[in-house]
Amino acid sequence: MSSSILIIVFAPLLAAIVAGLGNRALGNFPSKLITTGGLFLSAALSWPIFIEHLGGDVPATVTPVLQWVHSGTLTFDWALRVDTLTAVMLVVITTVSALVHLYSWGYMEEDPDQPRFFAYLSLFTFAMLMLVTADNLVQMFFGWEGVGLASYLLIGFWFRKPSANAAAIKAFVVNRVGDLGFMLGIFGTYLVFQTTSIPEILAAAPAMKGASTIGFLGHRFDTMTILCLLLFIGAMGKSAQLGLHTWLPDAMEGPTPVSALIHAATMVTAGVFMVCRLSPMFEAAPVALTFVTFIGAATCFFAATIGTTQWDIKRVIAYSTCSQLGYMFFAAGVGAYGAAMFHLFTHAFFKALLFLGAGSVIHAMHHEQDMRYYGGLRREIPLTFYAMLAGTLAITGVGIYWLHAGFAGFHSKDAILEAAFASGSEMGRSAFFIGAFAALLTSFYSWRLMFLTFWGKARWADSEHIQHAVHGHHESPDEEHGDTAHAEVRPHEGTAGYHPHESPLTMTVPLVALSIGAIFAGWVFSPYFLESEAFWNGAIAYNEHLMHAMHEVPLWVKLSATIVMLLGLFGAWLAYIKDTSIPHKVATQLGPVYRFLYNKWYFDEIYDFIFVKPAFWLGRLFWQKGDVGIIDRFGPNGAAWVVEKGSVVARRFQSGYLTSYALIMLVGLVAAVTWVMAQ
């Protein structure tokens, strides 16, 4: 396995280096071939490792790479650790990334900077693989920061687009806030355990439960609680949880394949992975687990409410991602780490499918992203329609309880709700009801997206992008397009002479592959993730009592997710198929509430008022008063002024007449003699 894991991790890095340095000299096709080939090789080697772990009781392996730091008691090497948790992440990362690389062949076909794009994609994949194979916290942080860098590069890939640059900076800055907590957590963990080795820390963590306190911010707190809260702050930033979530919707300014890879299936799940990896630590900190449950449930609800009002197809799916991550976190918070990882696993398939499906729709509609200008597309792009239908059935959790059969989300999301109820804690029960209501909203906005996009009358003629296409203006994807805020759908009969077209094979083949995962992943892998302690083999903290209690919850709890799914489907059908005037009436009657949700709970405005404007004011103060007014004035500018004035005086003595120089010499001689006599 050692040679396989080295190839899995370093093939994307090698491909990124070749494509990045070769760039346009190498050419588009070779760059795409090298990077995509490297990812398919990694994926092909990852699946056998995962399948081997399905047999259960497979011990963890550690493959040394090189010596890193040996300084006093601080010692850690670069090594690749593979256990069941890593094996799960390997197949998720490499499979989705390989399919996204292939999809990008078609989506980015007209972009002049394809080698750079594919190099960034492969660099991101390498960093993510470094994160999940980390044997120590420093190596995990290296991968953690690597994916942050790669996401910055990919979100701002269209750097001529101001909104993309702003979104990239926003993502980078917000993640730095979370990373500060993560760094403090790593520092504190080393201070307490005197090691950064993850296996050693996890082995010692249970004995630390309530055993000591640590000084923080001038007070004494329970050691494990503080460490876990700091580590979780890092997870909140990377996984876009409430408070540090504002970067995720704006990240949709990047190309759609980036959204599928980074902001749906892999990078945003890094926080969930980290919490599950360090689950023995969190089990020793009940207060921290309660906080994780609360944040997860709050994020789940918050993001779902916003998703019901957005018109940009990618932003709807982005807030859906934020909401689904909330499910994963409150599953971990109640101790159901297996259920959290199972939802991470299934979510990767159906959410990547939805993003790539949305990209296919955008491609067909000439980069139009506003769903009010769609309609009737199921007849024009049928393969995309069926792929997105499979993704929608998966995310809304369609299934039949008595047959134990359904789409991916039916198995994983329902398991999370059952675990939250079965936990018995007050916060767990609250998370169950919040999660059930969020599932209703998820069903509503998911079917709203489908009905607005694929059903009803064609509304293409109102789209400026389609008008540009009809009149021969080939708009580049990095041109900025506006986003209006009207509440009602504006139907239009005509098509303005434009007929959407199905995407090429390079885009539709990944849709078919991900559809298979969205349909079957939950049914096939549910017994392993949820019921097999041997499968996990100590990779996570496995609560056998909770797993048993999940089967004992009342029938209405088991059926609750299906019931709310049907209610959400009916509400969306009623508002967007049966009577399309309902959305406008509701938005008008609930004006303040609608505007509150449409404006994303005004988080951006609040942060702008509290943090951004004061930061700019302080920056201008230091710049104009400090830098210009003091440093420049009395520093380089002041010195230049003295030299300038001195030169004016000196110039008066430089007349060029011999008599003037003689006079100056005489005066100097007299002054010297006078000074000597005065001594």
XYZ file of C-alpha atoms in Angstrom:
679
model
C 0.000 0.000 0.000
C 2.926 2.352 0.663
C 3.707 2.825 -3.038
C 0.003 3.256 -3.853
C -0.547 5.975 -1.280
C 2.556 7.849 -2.453
C 1.237 7.825 -6.030
C -2.266 8.832 -4.900
C -0.962 11.874 -3.024
C 1.880 13.054 -5.247
C 0.483 12.368 -8.740
C -1.759 15.495 -8.540
C 1.190 17.575 -7.280
C 3.438 16.436 -10.119
C 0.664 17.124 -12.640
C 0.097 20.598 -11.166
C 3.809 21.430 -11.415
C 4.060 20.270 -15.029
C 0.880 22.058 -16.149
C 1.646 25.179 -14.131
C 5.240 25.632 -15.275
C 4.512 24.503 -18.831
C 1.423 26.704 -19.086
C 0.788 28.011 -22.603
C 4.099 26.652 -23.866
C 2.796 23.199 -23.037
C -0.625 23.922 -24.516
C -4.228 23.319 -23.510
C -4.641 19.685 -24.486
C -1.414 18.329 -22.908
C -2.129 20.255 -19.698
C -5.643 18.838 -19.470
C -4.455 15.339 -20.322
C -1.661 15.307 -17.737
C -3.710 16.724 -14.857
C -6.837 14.682 -15.576
C -4.785 11.533 -16.090
C -3.045 12.079 -12.746
C -6.384 12.387 -10.964
C -7.910 9.320 -12.592
C -4.783 7.384 -11.593
C -5.191 8.535 -7.984
C -8.892 7.616 -8.041
C -8.174 4.186 -9.521
C -5.714 3.462 -6.699
C -7.971 4.886 -3.957
C -10.969 2.632 -4.530
C -9.131 -0.667 -3.825
C -7.942 0.779 -0.496
C -11.507 1.762 0.399
C -12.934 -1.597 -0.678
C -10.309 -3.365 1.420
C -11.473 -1.431 4.490
C -15.074 -2.489 3.850
C -14.014 -5.935 5.054
C -13.415 -4.495 8.511
C -10.572 -4.745 11.038
C -7.972 -3.318 8.643
C -5.158 -1.780 10.713
C -3.912 1.740 10.055
C -0.722 2.091 8.038
C 1.831 4.897 8.148
C 4.095 5.566 5.164
C 7.123 7.799 5.984
C 7.955 10.483 3.442
C 10.772 12.501 5.013
C 12.049 13.875 8.298
C 10.615 17.277 9.048
C 11.262 18.941 12.435
C 13.387 17.698 15.343
C 13.819 20.550 17.813
C 13.973 19.710 21.516
C 10.729 18.017 22.493
C 9.027 19.160 19.276
C 9.450 16.258 16.858
C 7.349 15.333 13.847
C 7.953 13.854 10.424
C 6.105 13.979 7.150
C 4.193 10.713 6.957
C 1.009 9.499 5.278
C -1.466 7.777 7.604
C -4.166 5.591 6.067
C -7.027 4.183 8.139
C -10.740 3.818 7.422
C -11.427 7.541 7.843
C -8.640 8.392 5.415
C -9.808 5.723 2.963
C -13.282 7.279 2.876
C -11.857 10.732 2.188
C -9.477 9.395 -0.469
C -12.285 8.054 -2.646
C -14.387 11.177 -2.125
C -11.574 13.584 -3.018
C -10.004 11.712 -5.911
C -13.271 10.559 -7.512
C -14.977 13.942 -7.429
C -11.789 15.733 -8.449
C -11.178 13.390 -11.389
C -14.733 13.882 -12.644
C -14.484 17.645 -12.177
C -11.250 17.657 -14.184
C -12.993 15.793 -16.999
C -16.061 18.043 -16.784
C -13.825 21.104 -17.051
C -12.644 19.965 -20.486
C -16.020 21.014 -21.862
C -16.932 23.824 -19.477
C -13.619 25.690 -19.834
C -13.142 24.898 -23.524
C -13.179 28.544 -24.620
C -11.042 29.875 -21.770
C -7.556 30.994 -22.836
C -5.972 30.099 -19.470
C -6.808 26.413 -19.259
C -3.315 25.201 -18.194
C -3.379 27.551 -15.214
C -6.888 26.437 -14.286
C -6.080 22.735 -14.388
C -2.840 23.299 -12.483
C -4.809 25.044 -9.730
C -7.333 22.189 -9.612
C -4.613 19.579 -9.210
C -2.776 21.702 -6.635
C -5.965 21.904 -4.602
C -6.426 18.139 -4.757
C -2.850 17.553 -3.556
C -3.362 19.914 -0.599
C -6.619 18.200 0.332
C -4.961 14.780 0.163
C -2.184 16.072 2.414
C -4.803 17.181 4.916
C -6.631 13.839 5.142
C -3.471 11.691 5.228
C -1.829 13.773 7.978
C -0.220 11.828 10.811
C 0.288 14.944 12.940
C -1.436 18.248 13.500
C 1.250 20.342 11.799
C 0.965 18.310 8.604
C -2.817 18.657 8.802
C -2.394 22.415 9.121
C -0.106 22.398 6.082
C -2.866 20.788 4.007
C -5.424 23.047 5.685
C -3.623 26.174 4.535
C -2.842 24.623 1.158
C -6.515 24.200 0.296
C -7.099 27.763 1.481
C -4.463 29.021 -0.934
C -5.805 26.908 -3.797
C -9.367 28.078 -3.154
C -8.174 31.694 -3.259
C -6.526 31.074 -6.625
C -9.546 29.242 -8.046
C -12.249 31.605 -6.794
C -10.329 34.529 -8.264
C -9.360 32.627 -11.412
C -11.179 35.178 -13.594
C -9.058 37.960 -12.133
C -10.351 40.559 -14.603
C -13.736 40.278 -12.909
C -13.801 42.588 -9.845
C -16.447 40.560 -8.026
C -14.307 37.404 -8.375
C -11.291 39.173 -6.888
C -13.400 40.489 -4.015
C -14.845 37.018 -3.367
C -11.378 35.440 -3.336
C -10.080 37.993 -0.835
C -13.190 37.567 1.311
C -12.776 33.788 1.392
C -9.112 34.130 2.309
C -9.672 36.681 5.081
C -12.665 34.925 6.679
C -10.781 31.633 6.692
C -7.837 33.330 8.382
C -10.149 34.176 11.276
C -11.042 30.517 11.699
C -7.420 29.469 11.177
C -6.349 31.629 14.108
C -8.544 29.476 16.337
C -7.161 26.327 14.722
C -3.566 27.460 15.312
C -4.278 28.306 18.951
C -5.888 24.883 19.308
C -2.782 23.198 17.883
C -0.495 25.240 20.138
C -2.604 24.391 23.181
C -2.756 20.718 22.262
C 1.031 20.554 22.024
C 1.333 22.417 25.331
C -0.912 19.865 27.045
C 0.126 16.627 25.340
C 3.754 17.516 24.452
C 3.293 16.036 20.984
C 1.634 16.813 17.677
C 1.233 13.133 16.748
C -2.484 12.518 16.192
C -2.474 8.847 17.364
C -0.615 9.764 20.568
C -2.956 12.681 21.288
C -6.084 10.589 20.723
C -4.757 7.785 22.914
C -4.162 10.205 25.801
C -7.327 12.305 25.336
C -9.879 10.138 27.269
C -7.800 10.389 30.458
C -7.908 14.191 30.224
C -11.690 14.453 30.580
C -12.287 16.933 33.407
C -8.811 16.235 34.753
C -7.224 19.671 34.479
C -7.731 23.327 33.680
C -5.811 25.683 31.447
C -5.321 29.440 31.537
C -6.966 31.300 28.666
C -7.809 35.008 28.387
C -6.968 35.535 32.044
C -9.235 32.791 33.414
C -9.051 29.067 34.119
C -11.162 26.710 31.999
C -11.484 22.989 31.482
C -8.517 22.025 29.317
C -10.261 19.776 26.786
C -13.175 22.178 26.393
C -10.892 25.068 25.465
C -8.776 22.969 23.101
C -11.795 21.534 21.294
C -13.557 24.889 21.005
C -10.451 26.464 19.474
C -10.067 23.586 17.034
C -13.750 23.820 16.149
C -13.418 27.528 15.342
C -11.035 26.439 12.610
C -13.659 23.983 11.381
C -16.290 26.747 11.410
C -14.204 28.842 9.029
C -13.277 26.086 6.620
C -16.746 24.513 6.619
C -18.667 27.814 6.499
C -20.613 27.501 9.727
C -22.799 30.285 11.110
C -20.725 33.379 11.785
C -17.876 32.410 9.471
C -20.096 31.381 6.562
C -20.170 34.617 4.578
C -17.402 33.629 2.163
C -19.133 30.530 0.776
C -21.982 32.104 -1.294
C -19.645 34.739 -2.723
C -17.236 31.983 -3.763
C -19.737 31.139 -6.509
C -17.995 33.882 -8.513
C -15.441 31.257 -9.493
C -15.997 28.826 -12.392
C -18.714 26.236 -11.748
C -16.283 23.274 -11.651
C -14.556 25.057 -8.768
C -17.865 25.291 -6.934
C -18.418 21.566 -7.368
C -14.943 20.543 -6.274
C -14.137 22.947 -3.470
C -17.388 24.293 -2.126
C -19.556 21.187 -2.308
C -17.628 17.971 -2.072
C -14.185 18.431 -0.551
C -12.723 21.588 0.991
C -15.787 22.603 2.966
C -15.939 19.095 4.442
C -12.416 19.478 5.863
C -13.863 20.831 9.114
C -16.173 17.830 9.473
C -13.252 15.495 8.779
C -11.112 17.242 11.396
C -13.790 16.955 14.081
C -14.287 13.255 13.295
C -10.533 12.630 13.181
C -10.162 14.210 16.632
C -13.423 12.714 17.917
C -11.795 11.145 21.051
C -10.733 14.663 22.045
C -14.253 16.008 21.537
C -15.716 13.071 23.470
C -13.641 14.265 26.420
C -15.227 17.742 26.148
C -19.051 17.482 26.495
C -19.464 21.276 26.583
C -17.626 21.609 23.289
C -19.833 18.892 21.758
C -22.926 20.794 22.838
C -21.550 23.907 21.161
C -20.826 21.914 17.982
C -24.416 20.636 18.006
C -25.817 24.126 18.482
C -23.736 25.697 15.701
C -24.523 22.841 13.333
C -28.266 23.036 13.931
C -28.301 26.840 13.707
C -26.355 26.770 10.434
C -28.646 24.081 9.068
C -31.706 26.254 9.703
C -30.158 29.608 8.798
C -28.830 28.546 5.394
C -32.030 26.704 4.463
C -34.152 29.801 5.057
C -31.947 31.867 2.748
C -31.987 29.196 0.041
C -35.753 29.609 -0.344
C -35.414 33.198 -1.636
C -32.354 33.207 -3.915
C -32.641 33.415 -7.699
C -29.061 32.609 -8.731
C -29.003 28.848 -9.357
C -25.479 28.449 -7.970
C -26.213 30.457 -4.834
C -29.221 28.270 -4.045
C -26.987 25.218 -4.189
C -24.294 27.054 -2.194
C -26.667 27.749 0.689
C -27.825 24.163 0.388
C -24.201 23.116 0.938
C -23.985 25.327 4.005
C -27.156 23.744 5.383
C -26.004 20.164 4.720
C -22.719 20.864 6.492
C -24.795 21.891 9.486
C -26.352 18.403 9.479
C -22.897 16.828 9.531
C -21.763 18.946 12.449
C -24.748 18.376 14.669
C -24.427 14.655 13.933
C -20.863 14.838 15.229
C -22.058 16.957 18.137
C -24.420 14.231 19.370
C -21.711 11.585 18.976
C -22.853 10.047 15.673
C -19.522 10.479 13.892
C -20.266 7.554 11.569
C -23.499 9.222 10.450
C -21.646 12.528 9.949
C -19.059 10.851 7.725
C -21.757 8.915 5.891
C -23.582 12.121 5.013
C -20.254 13.667 3.992
C -19.721 10.659 1.703
C -23.152 10.700 0.052
C -23.310 14.493 -0.031
C -20.142 14.576 -2.129
C -21.897 12.688 -4.913
C -25.238 14.439 -5.059
C -23.960 17.938 -4.333
C -21.190 17.707 -6.917
C -23.856 16.383 -9.272
C -26.118 19.356 -8.593
C -23.318 21.879 -9.072
C -22.100 20.292 -12.281
C -25.709 19.978 -13.450
C -26.189 23.676 -12.746
C -23.032 24.328 -14.751
C -24.523 22.367 -17.649
C -27.666 24.516 -17.446
C -25.572 27.694 -17.340
C -23.559 26.433 -20.301
C -26.764 25.779 -22.247
C -28.183 29.191 -21.312
C -25.089 31.122 -22.360
C -23.902 31.880 -18.800
C -27.308 32.990 -17.539
C -27.569 32.079 -13.824
C -30.884 33.710 -12.892
C -33.577 31.016 -12.685
C -36.286 33.512 -13.595
C -34.967 33.392 -17.143
C -35.092 29.598 -17.436
C -38.193 27.405 -17.800
C -39.081 24.436 -20.001
C -35.506 23.178 -20.243
C -36.275 19.497 -19.614
C -37.130 19.090 -23.301
C -34.038 20.948 -24.480
C -31.360 19.371 -22.264
C -32.886 16.043 -21.157
C -29.715 14.362 -19.887
C -28.912 17.326 -17.644
C -32.518 17.297 -16.464
C -32.435 13.639 -15.426
C -29.048 14.061 -13.746
C -30.263 17.017 -11.691
C -33.474 15.149 -10.932
C -31.387 12.325 -9.460
C -29.434 14.861 -7.404
C -32.629 16.509 -6.187
C -34.183 13.169 -5.219
C -30.976 12.416 -3.303
C -30.669 15.707 -1.423
C -34.349 15.772 -0.473
C -34.117 12.208 0.843
C -36.668 10.387 -1.301
C -37.112 6.787 -0.217
C -39.446 4.188 1.239
C -38.829 3.379 4.885
C -40.458 -0.064 4.888
C -38.305 -1.197 1.972
C -35.160 0.426 3.389
C -34.563 1.709 -0.109
C -34.059 5.225 -1.360
C -31.670 7.742 -2.796
C -28.427 8.659 -1.038
C -29.785 11.396 1.219
C -32.617 9.147 2.409
C -30.101 6.897 4.152
C -27.602 9.455 5.451
C -29.749 12.474 6.390
C -32.448 10.333 8.001
C -29.740 8.606 10.057
C -28.562 11.983 11.346
C -32.070 12.994 12.429
C -32.593 9.639 14.140
C -29.246 9.950 15.929
C -30.066 13.471 17.133
C -33.389 12.280 18.573
C -31.856 9.104 20.028
C -29.086 11.029 21.786
C -31.586 11.943 24.491
C -29.935 15.281 25.260
C -31.913 18.491 25.213
C -29.653 19.976 22.554
C -29.857 16.780 20.508
C -33.668 16.801 20.541
C -33.646 20.488 19.577
C -31.298 19.691 16.709
C -33.707 16.973 15.547
C -36.664 19.362 15.257
C -34.537 22.094 13.675
C -33.089 19.561 11.241
C -36.537 18.269 10.344
C -37.770 21.790 9.584
C -34.613 22.468 7.563
C -35.335 19.269 5.616
C -38.745 20.712 4.710
C -37.084 23.904 3.477
C -34.467 21.837 1.634
C -37.199 19.996 -0.217
C -38.961 23.268 -1.017
C -35.991 25.162 -2.450
C -34.617 22.101 -4.249
C -37.894 21.459 -6.065
C -38.316 25.206 -6.557
C -35.012 25.129 -8.434
C -36.160 22.175 -10.542
C -39.577 23.653 -11.357
C -38.189 27.098 -12.241
C -35.467 25.583 -14.421
C -37.066 22.641 -16.172
C -40.836 23.172 -16.051
C -43.182 25.941 -17.118
C -42.930 28.275 -20.074
C -39.636 29.361 -21.578
C -38.613 32.749 -20.193
C -35.380 33.064 -22.142
C -36.206 36.173 -24.132
C -35.925 38.398 -21.052
C -32.323 37.346 -20.496
C -29.665 39.819 -21.574
C -27.244 36.927 -21.964
C -29.525 35.166 -24.447
C -30.090 38.421 -26.317
C -26.338 38.822 -26.590
C -26.053 35.258 -27.887
C -28.774 35.782 -30.493
C -27.148 38.971 -31.765
C -23.779 37.312 -32.073
C -22.048 38.716 -28.996
C -20.059 35.853 -27.463
C -19.837 36.763 -23.850
C -16.938 35.491 -21.797
C -17.764 33.752 -18.509
C -15.624 36.243 -16.628
C -17.767 39.168 -17.685
C -19.696 40.464 -14.746
C -23.392 39.799 -14.882
C -25.956 41.527 -12.727
C -28.286 40.100 -10.142
C -31.725 41.591 -9.651
C -33.863 41.320 -6.571
C -37.435 41.092 -7.795
C -39.686 38.738 -5.935
C -41.914 37.378 -8.666
C -41.251 35.112 -11.622
C -41.664 36.990 -14.890
C -42.819 34.528 -17.570
C -42.205 35.217 -21.217
C -43.440 33.285 -24.200
C -40.665 33.619 -26.742
C -37.221 32.128 -26.973
C -35.696 35.076 -28.830
C -34.569 32.659 -31.536
C -32.206 30.886 -29.137
C -32.350 27.130 -28.493
C -30.419 25.702 -25.525
C -28.199 22.770 -26.350
C -27.049 19.761 -24.369
C -23.497 19.835 -23.030
C -20.690 17.835 -24.680
C -19.737 14.327 -23.564
C -16.893 15.564 -21.384
C -19.537 17.310 -19.260
C -22.340 14.738 -19.400
C -20.232 11.645 -18.607
C -19.321 13.012 -15.126
C -23.023 13.778 -14.594
C -23.921 10.154 -15.322
C -21.160 8.841 -13.033
C -22.191 11.107 -10.150
C -25.842 10.181 -10.699
C -24.948 6.550 -10.004
C -23.431 7.619 -6.695
C -26.439 9.806 -5.849
C -28.786 6.896 -6.483
C -26.937 3.924 -4.981
C -24.265 5.188 -2.539
C -26.625 5.365 0.429
C -28.184 1.928 -0.079
C -24.854 0.149 -0.725
C -22.707 1.648 2.018
C -25.228 2.315 4.804
C -24.490 -0.936 6.726
C -20.774 -0.166 6.843
C -20.877 3.469 7.917
C -23.723 3.191 10.421
C -23.691 -0.305 11.848
C -20.180 -1.722 11.600
C -17.729 -0.880 14.360
C -15.270 -3.234 12.659
C -15.401 -1.067 9.540
C -14.223 2.004 11.443
C -11.728 -0.028 13.509
C -10.962 2.806 15.927
C -10.619 5.532 13.261
C -13.419 7.490 14.966
C -15.057 7.396 18.394
C -17.808 4.848 17.809
C -20.816 5.056 20.146
C -22.373 1.595 19.960
C -25.142 2.538 22.419
C -26.225 5.467 20.228
C -26.152 3.346 17.089
C -28.434 0.821 18.815
C -30.724 3.583 20.153
C -31.221 4.885 16.609
C -33.143 1.706 15.767
C -35.401 2.156 18.786
C -36.723 5.634 18.056
C -40.500 5.956 17.462
C -41.891 5.366 13.984
C -42.925 9.008 13.592
C -39.276 10.005 14.027
C -38.229 7.590 11.283
C -40.952 8.914 8.971
C -40.487 12.605 9.813
C -37.906 13.264 7.088
C -40.119 11.685 4.432
C -43.180 13.615 5.621
C -41.453 17.011 5.547
C -39.929 16.151 2.163
C -43.401 15.600 0.746
C -44.657 18.828 2.315
C -41.798 20.794 0.770
C -42.415 19.173 -2.623
C -46.110 20.021 -2.444
C -45.388 23.630 -1.459
C -42.959 24.096 -4.345
C -45.383 22.498 -6.821
C -48.222 24.701 -5.588
C -46.187 27.923 -5.862
C -44.226 27.334 -9.052
C -46.419 25.016 -11.119
C -50.038 25.238 -9.960
C -50.284 28.987 -9.267
C -47.193 30.995 -10.135
C -48.651 34.159 -8.632
C -48.218 32.781 -5.098
C -44.494 33.684 -4.706
C -45.129 37.326 -5.544
C -48.123 37.485 -3.170
C -46.192 35.887 -0.328
C -43.154 38.108 -0.903
C -45.405 41.191 -0.891
C -47.356 40.211 2.229
C -44.228 39.174 4.111
C -42.156 42.053 2.788
C -39.774 42.598 5.755
C -39.336 38.855 6.307
C -38.708 38.238 2.615
C -36.160 41.044 2.418
C -34.501 39.760 5.604
C -34.064 36.307 4.071
C -33.197 37.550 0.585
C -30.478 39.775 2.063
C -29.019 36.761 3.908
C -30.036 37.900 7.374
C -27.954 41.055 6.703
C -24.787 39.336 7.904
C -22.695 41.025 5.210
C -24.110 44.451 6.066
C -23.536 43.907 9.796
C -19.973 42.727 9.268
C -19.352 45.623 6.910
C -20.532 48.060 9.599
C -18.722 46.427 12.537
C -15.488 45.200 10.954
C -14.904 46.371 7.387
C -15.630 50.096 7.604
C -13.778 50.558 10.937
C -10.828 48.613 9.483
C -10.745 50.870 6.420
C -11.096 53.965 8.622
C -8.230 52.803 10.812
C -6.165 51.988 7.740
C -6.733 55.439 6.264
C -5.857 57.008 9.638
C -2.541 55.182 9.838
C -1.885 55.908 6.177
C -2.702 59.629 6.067
C -1.797 60.656 9.628
C 0.822 58.099 10.545
C 2.566 57.161 7.317
C 2.171 60.375 5.297
C 1.802 62.872 8.148
C 4.538 61.638 10.482
C 6.845 59.026 8.944
C 7.065 60.529 5.466
C 7.014 64.115 6.759
C 9.855 63.719 9.258
C 11.541 60.845 7.470
C 12.372 60.719 3.759
C 10.290 63.779 2.811
C 11.747 65.784 5.720
C 15.308 64.830 4.825
C 14.663 65.763 1.216
C 13.298 69.161 2.354
C 16.424 69.851 4.442
C 18.679 68.928 1.521
C 16.636 71.109 -0.829
C 16.773 74.157 1.444
C 20.424 73.594 2.216
C 21.216 73.476 -1.479
C 19.515 76.855 -1.973
C 21.778 78.411 0.667
C 24.871 76.660 -0.669
C 24.072 77.797 -4.206
C 24.428 81.446 -3.138
C 28.052 80.881 -2.221
C 28.809 79.122 -5.512
C 29.084 82.290 -7.644
C 32.128 81.188 -9.659
C 34.156 84.396 -8.850
C 37.667 83.936 -7.468
C 37.274 86.903 -5.123
C 34.243 85.244 -3.477
C 36.176 82.038 -2.798
C 39.119 84.069 -1.419
C 36.766 85.912 0.908
C 35.278 82.633 2.159
C 38.782 81.212 2.766
C 39.798 84.371 4.634
C 36.704 84.240 6.839
C 37.390 80.580 7.577
C 41.007 81.295 8.454
C 40.010 84.111 10.805
C 37.452 81.860 12.476
C 40.051 79.137 12.953
C 42.661 81.516 14.438
C 40.034 83.006 16.748
C 39.063 79.543 17.987
C 42.713 78.616 18.675
C 43.395 81.853 20.591
C 40.214 81.364 22.641
C 41.571 78.040 23.909
